[in-house]
PDB file of C-alpha atoms in Angstrom:
ATOM      1  CA  MET A  12      -1.522 -30.319   5.912  1.00  0.00           C
ATOM      2  CA  GLY A  13       0.771 -30.443   2.862  1.00  0.00           C
ATOM      3  CA  GLN A  14      -2.121 -31.409   0.597  1.00  0.00           C
ATOM      4  CA  GLN A  15      -4.290 -28.679   2.029  1.00  0.00           C
ATOM      5  CA  THR A  16      -1.586 -26.041   1.453  1.00  0.00           C
ATOM      6  CA  SER A  17      -1.026 -27.269  -2.096  1.00  0.00           C
ATOM      7  CA  PHE A  18      -4.743 -27.208  -2.807  1.00  0.00           C
ATOM      8  CA  SER A  19      -5.036 -23.670  -1.374  1.00  0.00           C
ATOM      9  CA  SER A  20      -2.124 -22.515  -3.544  1.00  0.00           C
ATOM     10  CA  VAL A  21      -3.630 -23.919  -6.728  1.00  0.00           C
ATOM     11  CA  SER A  22      -7.115 -22.632  -5.834  1.00  0.00           C
ATOM     12  CA  GLU A  23      -5.905 -19.080  -5.220  1.00  0.00           C
ATOM     13  CA  ALA A  24      -3.925 -18.931  -8.442  1.00  0.00           C
ATOM     14  CA  THR A  25      -6.801 -20.467 -10.450  1.00  0.00           C
ATOM     15  CA  LEU A  26      -9.290 -17.985  -8.977  1.00  0.00           C
ATOM     16  CA  LEU A  27      -6.972 -15.120  -9.902  1.00  0.00           C
ATOM     17  CA  LYS A  28      -6.656 -16.461 -13.429  1.00  0.00           C
ATOM     18  CA  LEU A  29     -10.436 -16.739 -13.874  1.00  0.00           C
ATOM     19  CA  ALA A  30     -11.131 -13.342 -12.340  1.00  0.00           C
ATOM     20  CA  GLN A  31      -8.516 -11.589 -14.445  1.00  0.00           C
ATOM     21  CA  LYS A  32      -9.705 -13.271 -17.619  1.00  0.00           C
ATOM     22  CA  SER A  33     -13.385 -12.454 -17.026  1.00  0.00           C
ATOM     23  CA  ARG A  34     -12.747  -9.225 -15.037  1.00  0.00           C
ATOM     24  CA  LEU A  35     -15.450 -10.455 -12.636  1.00  0.00           C
ATOM     25  CA  LEU A  36     -15.196 -10.994  -8.905  1.00  0.00           C
ATOM     26  CA  PRO A  37     -16.994 -13.547  -6.668  1.00  0.00           C
ATOM     27  CA  SER A  38     -20.402 -12.299  -5.450  1.00  0.00           C
ATOM     28  CA  SER A  39     -19.232 -12.851  -1.857  1.00  0.00           C
ATOM     29  CA  PHE A  40     -16.949  -9.805  -2.325  1.00  0.00           C
ATOM     30  CA  LEU A  41     -19.877  -7.500  -2.983  1.00  0.00           C
ATOM     31  CA  ILE A  42     -21.354  -5.223  -0.301  1.00  0.00           C
ATOM     32  CA  ASP A  43     -24.533  -3.163  -0.521  1.00  0.00           C
ATOM     33  CA  ASP A  44     -24.600  -1.297   2.768  1.00  0.00           C
ATOM     34  CA  LEU A  45     -22.734   1.857   1.733  1.00  0.00           C
ATOM     35  CA  GLY A  46     -24.216   5.176   2.825  1.00  0.00           C
ATOM     36  CA  SER A  47     -24.438   8.295   0.662  1.00  0.00           C
ATOM     37  CA  GLU A  48     -21.442  10.160   2.079  1.00  0.00           C
ATOM     38  CA  ARG A  49     -18.618  10.830  -0.422  1.00  0.00           C
ATOM     39  CA  ARG A  50     -15.597  13.099   0.050  1.00  0.00           C
ATOM     40  CA  LEU A  51     -12.628  13.037  -2.289  1.00  0.00           C
ATOM     41  CA  VAL A  52      -9.426  12.869  -0.252  1.00  0.00           C
ATOM     42  CA  GLY A  53      -6.790  11.839  -2.775  1.00  0.00           C
ATOM     43  CA  GLY A  54      -6.050  10.247  -6.100  1.00  0.00           C
ATOM     44  CA  GLY A  55      -3.525   9.520  -8.772  1.00  0.00           C
ATOM     45  CA  GLY A  56      -2.894   7.280 -11.732  1.00  0.00           C
ATOM     46  CA  PHE A  57      -6.075   5.351 -12.393  1.00  0.00           C
ATOM     47  CA  GLY A  58      -7.732   5.659  -8.982  1.00  0.00           C
ATOM     48  CA  ASP A  59      -9.268   8.055  -6.517  1.00  0.00           C
ATOM     49  CA  VAL A  60      -9.734   7.674  -2.767  1.00  0.00           C
ATOM     50  CA  TYR A  61     -12.889   8.924  -1.065  1.00  0.00           C
ATOM     51  CA  GLN A  62     -14.052   8.963   2.525  1.00  0.00           C
ATOM     52  CA  GLY A  63     -17.465   7.379   2.673  1.00  0.00           C
ATOM     53  CA  ASN A  64     -19.648   5.641   5.195  1.00  0.00           C
ATOM     54  CA  LEU A  65     -21.603   2.464   5.788  1.00  0.00           C
ATOM     55  CA  THR A  66     -25.310   2.613   6.545  1.00  0.00           C
ATOM     56  CA  SER A  67     -24.278   1.942  10.185  1.00  0.00           C
ATOM     57  CA  GLY A  68     -22.471   5.300  10.134  1.00  0.00           C
ATOM     58  CA  GLU A  69     -18.957   3.794  10.217  1.00  0.00           C
ATOM     59  CA  HIS A  70     -16.511   5.752   8.079  1.00  0.00           C
ATOM     60  CA  VAL A  71     -14.802   3.809   5.309  1.00  0.00           C
ATOM     61  CA  ALA A  72     -12.194   4.465   2.605  1.00  0.00           C
ATOM     62  CA  LEU A  73     -13.391   3.979  -0.991  1.00  0.00           C
ATOM     63  CA  LYS A  74     -10.693   3.210  -3.575  1.00  0.00           C
ATOM     64  CA  VAL A  75     -12.359   3.909  -6.911  1.00  0.00           C
ATOM     65  CA  LEU A  76     -11.101   2.681 -10.217  1.00  0.00           C
ATOM     66  CA  ARG A  77     -11.095   5.703 -12.519  1.00  0.00           C
ATOM     67  CA  ILE A  78     -10.884   4.781 -16.204  1.00  0.00           C
ATOM     68  CA  HIS A  79     -11.036   7.242 -19.092  1.00  0.00           C
ATOM     69  CA  VAL A  80      -9.244   5.031 -21.581  1.00  0.00           C
ATOM     70  CA  GLY A  81     -10.230   2.097 -23.670  1.00  0.00           C
ATOM     71  CA  GLY A  82      -8.719  -0.918 -25.366  1.00  0.00           C
ATOM     72  CA  THR A  83      -5.825  -2.874 -23.915  1.00  0.00           C
ATOM     73  CA  VAL A  84      -5.005  -0.226 -21.272  1.00  0.00           C
ATOM     74  CA  ARG A  85      -8.506  -0.406 -19.809  1.00  0.00           C
ATOM     75  CA  ASP A  86      -8.344  -4.186 -19.958  1.00  0.00           C
ATOM     76  CA  ARG A  87      -5.069  -4.231 -18.023  1.00  0.00           C
ATOM     77  CA  ILE A  88      -6.297  -1.785 -15.381  1.00  0.00           C
ATOM     78  CA  GLU A  89      -9.447  -3.798 -14.735  1.00  0.00           C
ATOM     79  CA  LYS A  90      -7.439  -7.035 -14.516  1.00  0.00           C
ATOM     80  CA  ASP A  91      -5.041  -5.419 -12.073  1.00  0.00           C
ATOM     81  CA  PHE A  92      -7.988  -4.213  -9.982  1.00  0.00           C
ATOM     82  CA  CYS A  93      -9.359  -7.765  -9.766  1.00  0.00           C
ATOM     83  CA  ARG A  94      -5.917  -9.139  -8.861  1.00  0.00           C
ATOM     84  CA  GLU A  95      -5.501  -6.615  -6.040  1.00  0.00           C
ATOM     85  CA  ALA A  96      -8.964  -7.314  -4.645  1.00  0.00           C
ATOM     86  CA  LEU A  97      -8.478 -11.096  -4.740  1.00  0.00           C
ATOM     87  CA  ILE A  98      -5.080 -10.984  -3.036  1.00  0.00           C
ATOM     88  CA  TRP A  99      -6.140  -8.439  -0.442  1.00  0.00           C
ATOM     89  CA  ARG A 100      -9.325 -10.341   0.418  1.00  0.00           C
ATOM     90  CA  GLN A 101      -7.244 -13.300   1.646  1.00  0.00           C
ATOM     91  CA  LEU A 102      -5.177 -11.271   4.108  1.00  0.00           C
ATOM     92  CA  LYS A 103      -6.257 -11.135   7.743  1.00  0.00           C
ATOM     93  CA  HIS A 104      -3.634  -9.897  10.216  1.00  0.00           C
ATOM     94  CA  PRO A 105      -3.435  -7.137  12.819  1.00  0.00           C
ATOM     95  CA  ASN A 106      -0.824  -5.345  10.719  1.00  0.00           C
ATOM     96  CA  ILE A 107      -2.648  -5.588   7.368  1.00  0.00           C
ATOM     97  CA  LEU A 108      -5.354  -3.058   6.474  1.00  0.00           C
ATOM     98  CA  PRO A 109      -8.608  -5.041   6.494  1.00  0.00           C
ATOM     99  CA  PHE A 110     -10.574  -5.577   3.294  1.00  0.00           C
ATOM    100  CA  ILE A 111     -14.321  -4.941   3.652  1.00  0.00           C
ATOM    101  CA  GLY A 112     -15.521  -5.630   0.138  1.00  0.00           C
ATOM    102  CA  ILE A 113     -16.307  -4.370  -3.345  1.00  0.00           C
ATOM    103  CA  SER A 114     -19.095  -2.017  -4.395  1.00  0.00           C
ATOM    104  CA  GLN A 115     -20.426  -1.943  -7.933  1.00  0.00           C
ATOM    105  CA  THR A 116     -23.106   0.675  -7.213  1.00  0.00           C
ATOM    106  CA  ALA A 117     -21.352   3.424  -5.184  1.00  0.00           C
ATOM    107  CA  PHE A 118     -19.951   4.917  -8.360  1.00  0.00           C
ATOM    108  CA  PRO A 119     -21.985   3.920 -11.438  1.00  0.00           C
ATOM    109  CA  GLY A 120     -19.828   2.315 -14.070  1.00  0.00           C
ATOM    110  CA  GLN A 121     -16.812   2.129 -11.766  1.00  0.00           C
ATOM    111  CA  LEU A 122     -15.471  -0.534  -9.432  1.00  0.00           C
ATOM    112  CA  CYS A 123     -14.756   0.437  -5.861  1.00  0.00           C
ATOM    113  CA  MET A 124     -12.799  -1.288  -3.089  1.00  0.00           C
ATOM    114  CA  VAL A 125     -13.931  -0.604   0.517  1.00  0.00           C
ATOM    115  CA  ALA A 126     -11.652  -0.583   3.585  1.00  0.00           C
ATOM    116  CA  PRO A 127     -11.918   0.857   7.104  1.00  0.00           C
ATOM    117  CA  TRP A 128     -11.176   4.570   7.342  1.00  0.00           C
ATOM    118  CA  MET A 129      -7.926   5.283   9.216  1.00  0.00           C
ATOM    119  CA  ASN A 130      -8.287   8.608  11.052  1.00  0.00           C
ATOM    120  CA  ASN A 131      -4.554   8.662  11.798  1.00  0.00           C
ATOM    121  CA  GLY A 132      -3.615   8.531   8.140  1.00  0.00           C
ATOM    122  CA  THR A 133      -0.228   7.295   6.944  1.00  0.00           C
ATOM    123  CA  ILE A 134       2.654   6.588   9.279  1.00  0.00           C
ATOM    124  CA  LEU A 135       4.295   9.754   7.943  1.00  0.00           C
ATOM    125  CA  SER A 136       1.413  12.073   8.725  1.00  0.00           C
ATOM    126  CA  TYR A 137       0.904  10.313  12.069  1.00  0.00           C
ATOM    127  CA  LEU A 138       4.520  10.958  13.101  1.00  0.00           C
ATOM    128  CA  GLU A 139       4.190  14.616  12.102  1.00  0.00           C
ATOM    129  CA  SER A 140       1.368  15.049  14.588  1.00  0.00           C
ATOM    130  CA  HIS A 141       2.804  12.542  17.119  1.00  0.00           C
ATOM    131  CA  PRO A 142       6.576  13.152  16.866  1.00  0.00           C
ATOM    132  CA  ALA A 143       7.420  11.440  20.164  1.00  0.00           C
ATOM    133  CA  SER A 144       5.921   8.131  19.039  1.00  0.00           C
ATOM    134  CA  ASP A 145       7.986   4.954  19.290  1.00  0.00           C
ATOM    135  CA  ARG A 146       9.247   4.639  15.701  1.00  0.00           C
ATOM    136  CA  LYS A 147      10.957   1.309  16.288  1.00  0.00           C
ATOM    137  CA  LYS A 148       7.695  -0.163  17.539  1.00  0.00           C
ATOM    138  CA  LEU A 149       5.783   1.070  14.482  1.00  0.00           C
ATOM    139  CA  LEU A 150       8.435  -0.317  12.124  1.00  0.00           C
ATOM    140  CA  THR A 151       8.362  -3.652  13.913  1.00  0.00           C
ATOM    141  CA  GLN A 152       4.594  -3.776  13.418  1.00  0.00           C
ATOM    142  CA  ALA A 153       4.956  -3.042   9.698  1.00  0.00           C
ATOM    143  CA  ALA A 154       7.616  -5.754   9.488  1.00  0.00           C
ATOM    144  CA  LEU A 155       5.259  -8.222  11.177  1.00  0.00           C
ATOM    145  CA  GLY A 156       2.737  -7.480   8.446  1.00  0.00           C
ATOM    146  CA  LEU A 157       5.392  -8.236   5.808  1.00  0.00           C
ATOM    147  CA  ALA A 158       6.410 -11.426   7.636  1.00  0.00           C
ATOM    148  CA  PHE A 159       2.790 -12.569   7.441  1.00  0.00           C
ATOM    149  CA  LEU A 160       2.829 -12.078   3.675  1.00  0.00           C
ATOM    150  CA  HIS A 161       6.186 -13.755   3.217  1.00  0.00           C
ATOM    151  CA  ASN A 162       5.294 -16.732   5.405  1.00  0.00           C
ATOM    152  CA  ARG A 163       2.045 -17.538   3.559  1.00  0.00           C
ATOM    153  CA  SER A 164       1.758 -20.352   1.072  1.00  0.00           C
ATOM    154  CA  PRO A 165       1.925 -19.166  -1.585  1.00  0.00           C
ATOM    155  CA  THR A 166       4.202 -16.331  -0.535  1.00  0.00           C
ATOM    156  CA  ILE A 167       2.992 -12.817  -1.306  1.00  0.00           C
ATOM    157  CA  ILE A 168       5.375 -10.024  -2.227  1.00  0.00           C
ATOM    158  CA  HIS A 169       3.946  -6.610  -1.354  1.00  0.00           C
ATOM    159  CA  GLY A 170       6.001  -4.847  -4.028  1.00  0.00           C
ATOM    160  CA  ASP A 171       5.544  -1.259  -2.840  1.00  0.00           C
ATOM    161  CA  VAL A 172       6.713  -0.913   0.767  1.00  0.00           C
ATOM    162  CA  ARG A 173       7.094   2.747   1.735  1.00  0.00           C
ATOM    163  CA  GLY A 174       5.696   5.261   4.136  1.00  0.00           C
ATOM    164  CA  ALA A 175       2.743   6.214   1.953  1.00  0.00           C
ATOM    165  CA  ASN A 176       1.509   2.623   2.106  1.00  0.00           C
ATOM    166  CA  VAL A 177       1.703   2.139   5.876  1.00  0.00           C
ATOM    167  CA  LEU A 178      -1.383   3.372   7.736  1.00  0.00           C
ATOM    168  CA  ILE A 179      -1.943   3.823  11.476  1.00  0.00           C
ATOM    169  CA  ASP A 180      -5.159   2.391  12.881  1.00  0.00           C
ATOM    170  CA  ASN A 181      -7.261   3.798  15.726  1.00  0.00           C
ATOM    171  CA  ASN A 182      -5.207   1.819  18.254  1.00  0.00           C
ATOM    172  CA  GLY A 183      -1.932   3.362  17.016  1.00  0.00           C
ATOM    173  CA  GLN A 184      -0.850   0.178  15.184  1.00  0.00           C
ATOM    174  CA  ALA A 185       0.921   0.204  11.837  1.00  0.00           C
ATOM    175  CA  CYS A 186      -0.898  -1.595   8.982  1.00  0.00           C
ATOM    176  CA  LEU A 187       0.340  -2.333   5.459  1.00  0.00           C
ATOM    177  CA  SER A 188      -2.003  -1.115   2.740  1.00  0.00           C
ATOM    178  CA  ASP A 189      -2.180  -0.866  -1.063  1.00  0.00           C
ATOM    179  CA  PHE A 190      -1.738  -4.289  -2.632  1.00  0.00           C
ATOM    180  CA  GLY A 191      -1.842  -3.024  -6.211  1.00  0.00           C
ATOM    181  CA  SER A 192       1.730  -4.238  -6.768  1.00  0.00           C
ATOM    182  CA  ALA A 193       1.416  -7.508  -4.813  1.00  0.00           C
ATOM    183  CA  ILE A 194       2.583 -10.716  -6.482  1.00  0.00           C
ATOM    184  CA  LEU A 195       1.909 -14.361  -5.689  1.00  0.00           C
ATOM    185  CA  THR A 196       5.067 -16.476  -5.905  1.00  0.00           C
ATOM    186  CA  ASP A 197       3.740 -19.993  -6.397  1.00  0.00           C
ATOM    187  CA  SER A 198       4.291 -22.081  -9.521  1.00  0.00           C
ATOM    188  CA  LEU A 199       1.205 -20.594 -11.163  1.00  0.00           C
ATOM    189  CA  ALA A 200       2.277 -17.014 -10.404  1.00  0.00           C
ATOM    190  CA  THR A 201       2.704 -16.180 -14.073  1.00  0.00           C
ATOM    191  CA  ILE A 202      -1.057 -15.910 -14.345  1.00  0.00           C
ATOM    192  CA  THR A 203      -1.402 -13.503 -11.437  1.00  0.00           C
ATOM    193  CA  SER A 204       0.428 -10.539 -12.932  1.00  0.00           C
ATOM    194  CA  THR A 205      -0.805  -8.708 -15.989  1.00  0.00           C
ATOM    195  CA  SER A 206       2.185  -6.487 -16.624  1.00  0.00           C
ATOM    196  CA  VAL A 207       5.982  -6.754 -16.514  1.00  0.00           C
ATOM    197  CA  HIS A 208       6.372  -3.022 -16.026  1.00  0.00           C
ATOM    198  CA  VAL A 209       8.202  -1.861 -12.907  1.00  0.00           C
ATOM    199  CA  ARG A 210       5.785  -0.561 -10.310  1.00  0.00           C
ATOM    200  CA  GLY A 211       6.334   1.490  -7.221  1.00  0.00           C
ATOM    201  CA  ASN A 212       8.770   4.317  -6.653  1.00  0.00           C
ATOM    202  CA  ILE A 213      12.399   3.972  -7.716  1.00  0.00           C
ATOM    203  CA  ARG A 214      13.650   5.355  -4.391  1.00  0.00           C
ATOM    204  CA  TRP A 215      12.438   2.117  -2.749  1.00  0.00           C
ATOM    205  CA  ILE A 216      12.950  -0.366  -5.617  1.00  0.00           C
ATOM    206  CA  PRO A 217      16.025  -2.697  -5.534  1.00  0.00           C
ATOM    207  CA  PRO A 218      18.591  -2.733  -8.333  1.00  0.00           C
ATOM    208  CA  GLU A 219      17.684  -6.190  -9.627  1.00  0.00           C
ATOM    209  CA  VAL A 220      14.149  -4.952 -10.373  1.00  0.00           C
ATOM    210  CA  LEU A 221      15.268  -1.634 -11.835  1.00  0.00           C
ATOM    211  CA  ASN A 222      17.840  -3.273 -14.128  1.00  0.00           C
ATOM    212  CA  PRO A 223      16.357  -3.086 -17.642  1.00  0.00           C
ATOM    213  CA  GLY A 224      18.710  -5.784 -18.914  1.00  0.00           C
ATOM    214  CA  ASN A 225      17.865  -8.353 -16.279  1.00  0.00           C
ATOM    215  CA  GLU A 226      16.710 -11.449 -18.110  1.00  0.00           C
ATOM    216  CA  ASP A 227      15.472 -12.937 -14.821  1.00  0.00           C
ATOM    217  CA  PHE A 228      13.215  -9.941 -14.105  1.00  0.00           C
ATOM    218  CA  ASP A 229      10.104 -12.068 -13.673  1.00  0.00           C
ATOM    219  CA  THR A 230      11.916 -14.245 -11.144  1.00  0.00           C
ATOM    220  CA  VAL A 231      13.695 -11.599  -9.056  1.00  0.00           C
ATOM    221  CA  ARG A 232      10.618  -9.473  -8.549  1.00  0.00           C
ATOM    222  CA  LYS A 233       8.885 -12.470  -6.937  1.00  0.00           C
ATOM    223  CA  HIS A 234      11.481 -12.802  -4.184  1.00  0.00           C
ATOM    224  CA  PRO A 235      10.887 -11.549  -0.615  1.00  0.00           C
ATOM    225  CA  ALA A 236      14.271  -9.776  -0.838  1.00  0.00           C
ATOM    226  CA  VAL A 237      12.480  -7.115  -2.899  1.00  0.00           C
ATOM    227  CA  ASP A 238      10.330  -6.134   0.081  1.00  0.00           C
ATOM    228  CA  VAL A 239      13.287  -6.318   2.467  1.00  0.00           C
ATOM    229  CA  TYR A 240      15.203  -3.799   0.346  1.00  0.00           C
ATOM    230  CA  SER A 241      12.211  -1.457   0.323  1.00  0.00           C
ATOM    231  CA  PHE A 242      11.781  -1.836   4.077  1.00  0.00           C
ATOM    232  CA  ALA A 243      15.168  -0.200   4.601  1.00  0.00           C
ATOM    233  CA  GLY A 244      13.884   2.817   2.692  1.00  0.00           C
ATOM    234  CA  LEU A 245      10.806   2.863   4.939  1.00  0.00           C
ATOM    235  CA  CYS A 246      13.117   2.839   7.973  1.00  0.00           C
ATOM    236  CA  TYR A 247      15.022   5.768   6.515  1.00  0.00           C
ATOM    237  CA  GLU A 248      11.798   7.742   6.061  1.00  0.00           C
ATOM    238  CA  ILE A 249      10.647   7.056   9.603  1.00  0.00           C
ATOM    239  CA  TYR A 250      13.953   7.958  11.274  1.00  0.00           C
ATOM    240  CA  THR A 251      14.707  11.039   9.163  1.00  0.00           C
ATOM    241  CA  GLY A 252      11.377  12.340   7.843  1.00  0.00           C
ATOM    242  CA  LYS A 253      12.958  12.351   4.372  1.00  0.00           C
ATOM    243  CA  VAL A 254      12.696  10.001   1.388  1.00  0.00           C
ATOM    244  CA  PRO A 255      15.719   7.955   0.373  1.00  0.00           C
ATOM    245  CA  TYR A 256      18.061   9.923  -1.884  1.00  0.00           C
ATOM    246  CA  TYR A 257      16.262  13.121  -0.963  1.00  0.00           C
ATOM    247  CA  GLU A 258      19.272  15.101  -2.199  1.00  0.00           C
ATOM    248  CA  GLN A 259      18.554  13.842  -5.720  1.00  0.00           C
ATOM    249  CA  ARG A 260      15.486  15.352  -7.362  1.00  0.00           C
ATOM    250  CA  ALA A 261      15.839  13.646 -10.753  1.00  0.00           C
ATOM    251  CA  GLY A 262      14.608  10.085 -11.040  1.00  0.00           C
ATOM    252  CA  GLY A 263      17.442   9.239 -13.452  1.00  0.00           C
ATOM    253  CA  ALA A 264      20.059  10.251 -10.878  1.00  0.00           C
ATOM    254  CA  VAL A 265      18.371   8.109  -8.208  1.00  0.00           C
ATOM    255  CA  MET A 266      18.248   5.107 -10.553  1.00  0.00           C
ATOM    256  CA  MET A 267      21.930   5.510 -11.419  1.00  0.00           C
ATOM    257  CA  ALA A 268      22.850   5.645  -7.750  1.00  0.00           C
ATOM    258  CA  VAL A 269      20.847   2.492  -7.003  1.00  0.00           C
ATOM    259  CA  MET A 270      22.365   0.613  -9.903  1.00  0.00           C
ATOM    260  CA  GLU A 271      25.894   1.654  -8.888  1.00  0.00           C
ATOM    261  CA  GLY A 272      25.360   0.377  -5.355  1.00  0.00           C
ATOM    262  CA  LEU A 273      25.275   3.820  -3.701  1.00  0.00           C
ATOM    263  CA  ARG A 274      22.980   3.997  -0.692  1.00  0.00           C
ATOM    264  CA  PRO A 275      21.793   6.770   1.601  1.00  0.00           C
ATOM    265  CA  LYS A 276      24.409   7.738   4.189  1.00  0.00           C
ATOM    266  CA  ARG A 277      23.752   7.409   7.878  1.00  0.00           C
ATOM    267  CA  PRO A 278      22.093  10.704   8.850  1.00  0.00           C
ATOM    268  CA  ASP A 279      23.721  13.127  11.242  1.00  0.00           C
ATOM    269  CA  VAL A 280      22.426  12.873  14.792  1.00  0.00           C
ATOM    270  CA  ASN A 281      20.753  16.296  14.455  1.00  0.00           C
ATOM    271  CA  LEU A 282      18.621  14.966  11.575  1.00  0.00           C
ATOM    272  CA  ILE A 283      17.410  11.830  13.349  1.00  0.00           C
ATOM    273  CA  LEU A 284      13.904  11.953  14.740  1.00  0.00           C
ATOM    274  CA  ASP A 285      14.278   9.056  17.132  1.00  0.00           C
ATOM    275  CA  ASP A 286      16.923   6.721  18.531  1.00  0.00           C
ATOM    276  CA  LEU A 287      18.662   5.012  15.597  1.00  0.00           C
ATOM    277  CA  SER A 288      20.869   2.287  17.078  1.00  0.00           C
ATOM    278  CA  ASP A 289      23.990   0.957  15.460  1.00  0.00           C
ATOM    279  CA  SER A 290      22.366  -2.488  15.094  1.00  0.00           C
ATOM    280  CA  THR A 291      19.308  -0.988  13.362  1.00  0.00           C
ATOM    281  CA  TRP A 292      21.463   1.037  10.945  1.00  0.00           C
ATOM    282  CA  ASN A 293      23.649  -2.002  10.190  1.00  0.00           C
ATOM    283  CA  CYS A 294      20.497  -4.017   9.510  1.00  0.00           C
ATOM    284  CA  MET A 295      19.262  -1.308   7.104  1.00  0.00           C
ATOM    285  CA  GLU A 296      22.558  -1.449   5.234  1.00  0.00           C
ATOM    286  CA  LYS A 297      22.233  -5.221   4.927  1.00  0.00           C
ATOM    287  CA  CYS A 298      18.670  -4.791   3.638  1.00  0.00           C
ATOM    288  CA  TRP A 299      20.067  -2.419   1.013  1.00  0.00           C
ATOM    289  CA  SER A 300      22.623  -5.002  -0.211  1.00  0.00           C
ATOM    290  CA  GLN A 301      23.164  -4.993  -3.926  1.00  0.00           C
ATOM    291  CA  ASN A 302      22.995  -8.788  -3.952  1.00  0.00           C
ATOM    292  CA  PRO A 303      19.492 -10.030  -2.958  1.00  0.00           C
ATOM    293  CA  ALA A 304      21.006 -13.163  -1.450  1.00  0.00           C
ATOM    294  CA  SER A 305      22.939 -11.037   1.043  1.00  0.00           C
ATOM    295  CA  ARG A 306      19.833  -9.398   2.485  1.00  0.00           C
ATOM    296  CA  PRO A 307      18.318 -10.668   5.723  1.00  0.00           C
ATOM    297  CA  THR A 308      14.844 -12.174   5.859  1.00  0.00           C
ATOM    298  CA  ILE A 309      12.109  -9.977   7.247  1.00  0.00           C
ATOM    299  CA  GLN A 310      12.010 -12.264  10.315  1.00  0.00           C
ATOM    300  CA  GLU A 311      15.696 -11.486  10.940  1.00  0.00           C
ATOM    301  CA  VAL A 312      14.901  -7.778  10.560  1.00  0.00           C
ATOM    302  CA  ILE A 313      12.173  -8.112  13.204  1.00  0.00           C
ATOM    303  CA  MET A 314      14.608  -9.789  15.604  1.00  0.00           C
ATOM    304  CA  THR A 315      17.086  -6.948  15.094  1.00  0.00           C
ATOM    305  CA  LEU A 316      14.452  -4.288  15.727  1.00  0.00           C
ATOM    306  CA  GLU A 317      13.148  -6.058  18.837  1.00  0.00           C
ATOM    307  CA  ASN A 318      16.645  -6.440  20.285  1.00  0.00           C
ATOM    308  CA  ALA A 319      17.973  -3.029  19.268  1.00  0.00           C
ATOM    309  CA  GLY A 320      18.849  -0.748  22.118  1.00  0.00           C
ATOM    310  CA  PRO A 321      19.165   3.045  21.873  1.00  0.00           C
ATOM    311  CA  ASN A 322      22.691   4.332  21.535  1.00  0.00           C
ATOM    312  CA  VAL A 323      22.086   7.546  19.696  1.00  0.00           C
ATOM    313  CA  CYS A 324      20.870  10.731  21.388  1.00  0.00           C
ATOM    314  CA  SER A 325      17.800  11.819  19.340  1.00  0.00           C
ATOM    315  CA  ARG A 326      16.084  15.178  19.507  1.00  0.00           C
ATOM    316  CA  TRP A 327      13.249  13.567  21.524  1.00  0.00           C
ATOM    317  CA  SER A 328      15.114  11.139  23.799  1.00  0.00           C
ATOM    318  CA  CYS A 329      17.509  13.847  24.958  1.00  0.00           C
ATOM    319  CA  ARG A 330      14.804  16.237  26.111  1.00  0.00           C
TER     320      ARG A 330
END
């Protein structure tokens, strides 16, 4: 078993290296049964998201690489696209958004990743339309998805855990999505990342990653503690409906607060959207620890969520 794991680790990293260098993906990734439906539903940075369909009629999400630049920037974007596709393709778990494949023909001259369409949208939009949902259960499901990533060999760091990247499937289950910031942590991991720039949103990024003077940046960003810190921010979103540090509009002020060890305060009971137990809040505070070594593992977080009992009167539980 040890030899098999080692071989798998080396094979995955080698495949990533080859794909990034050539900016080509294995032919097994390609699909050719997309229908003609296209509806733009979102976008940003270097990508757009469309709702499309397969020839069977099934709705799918199309993540299209949009490039209007050349040179080294285009080269980096294409390499990052290949890295995301290769990492995502390996992940099969009930709480991970499934990867269907890659299309080279849906948008001429542009690469396109295909995934199932989630009618319920993100966990944030789902809770807006289903406010009485069990938030603890949804968070536990998202944590199970993270545990799957962290327990793999090689370990995968998601790198951008927040409400916008948690989708709700047709069965009402939470699924992690968007692996554009994901990192492999094995010994060959240096070949799986094409940029040392900080990715994600600073409201969910831990201090050791934000620190511009951190000489061990490449090491600390490959530790599961990065995702655990971000998970506390996800919990804050789900229980309050607000982003961490919502009082601060300027990114610089948020970054300063994070670096100084200041964390969001426990919200007033009137602002809580569901039962937020003492044990859950204490766990969130541990996840937000300034020292990565002081943070719990995601498995410990799951145990806390599963054992947490309601001891706060929320606006829904008290009706």
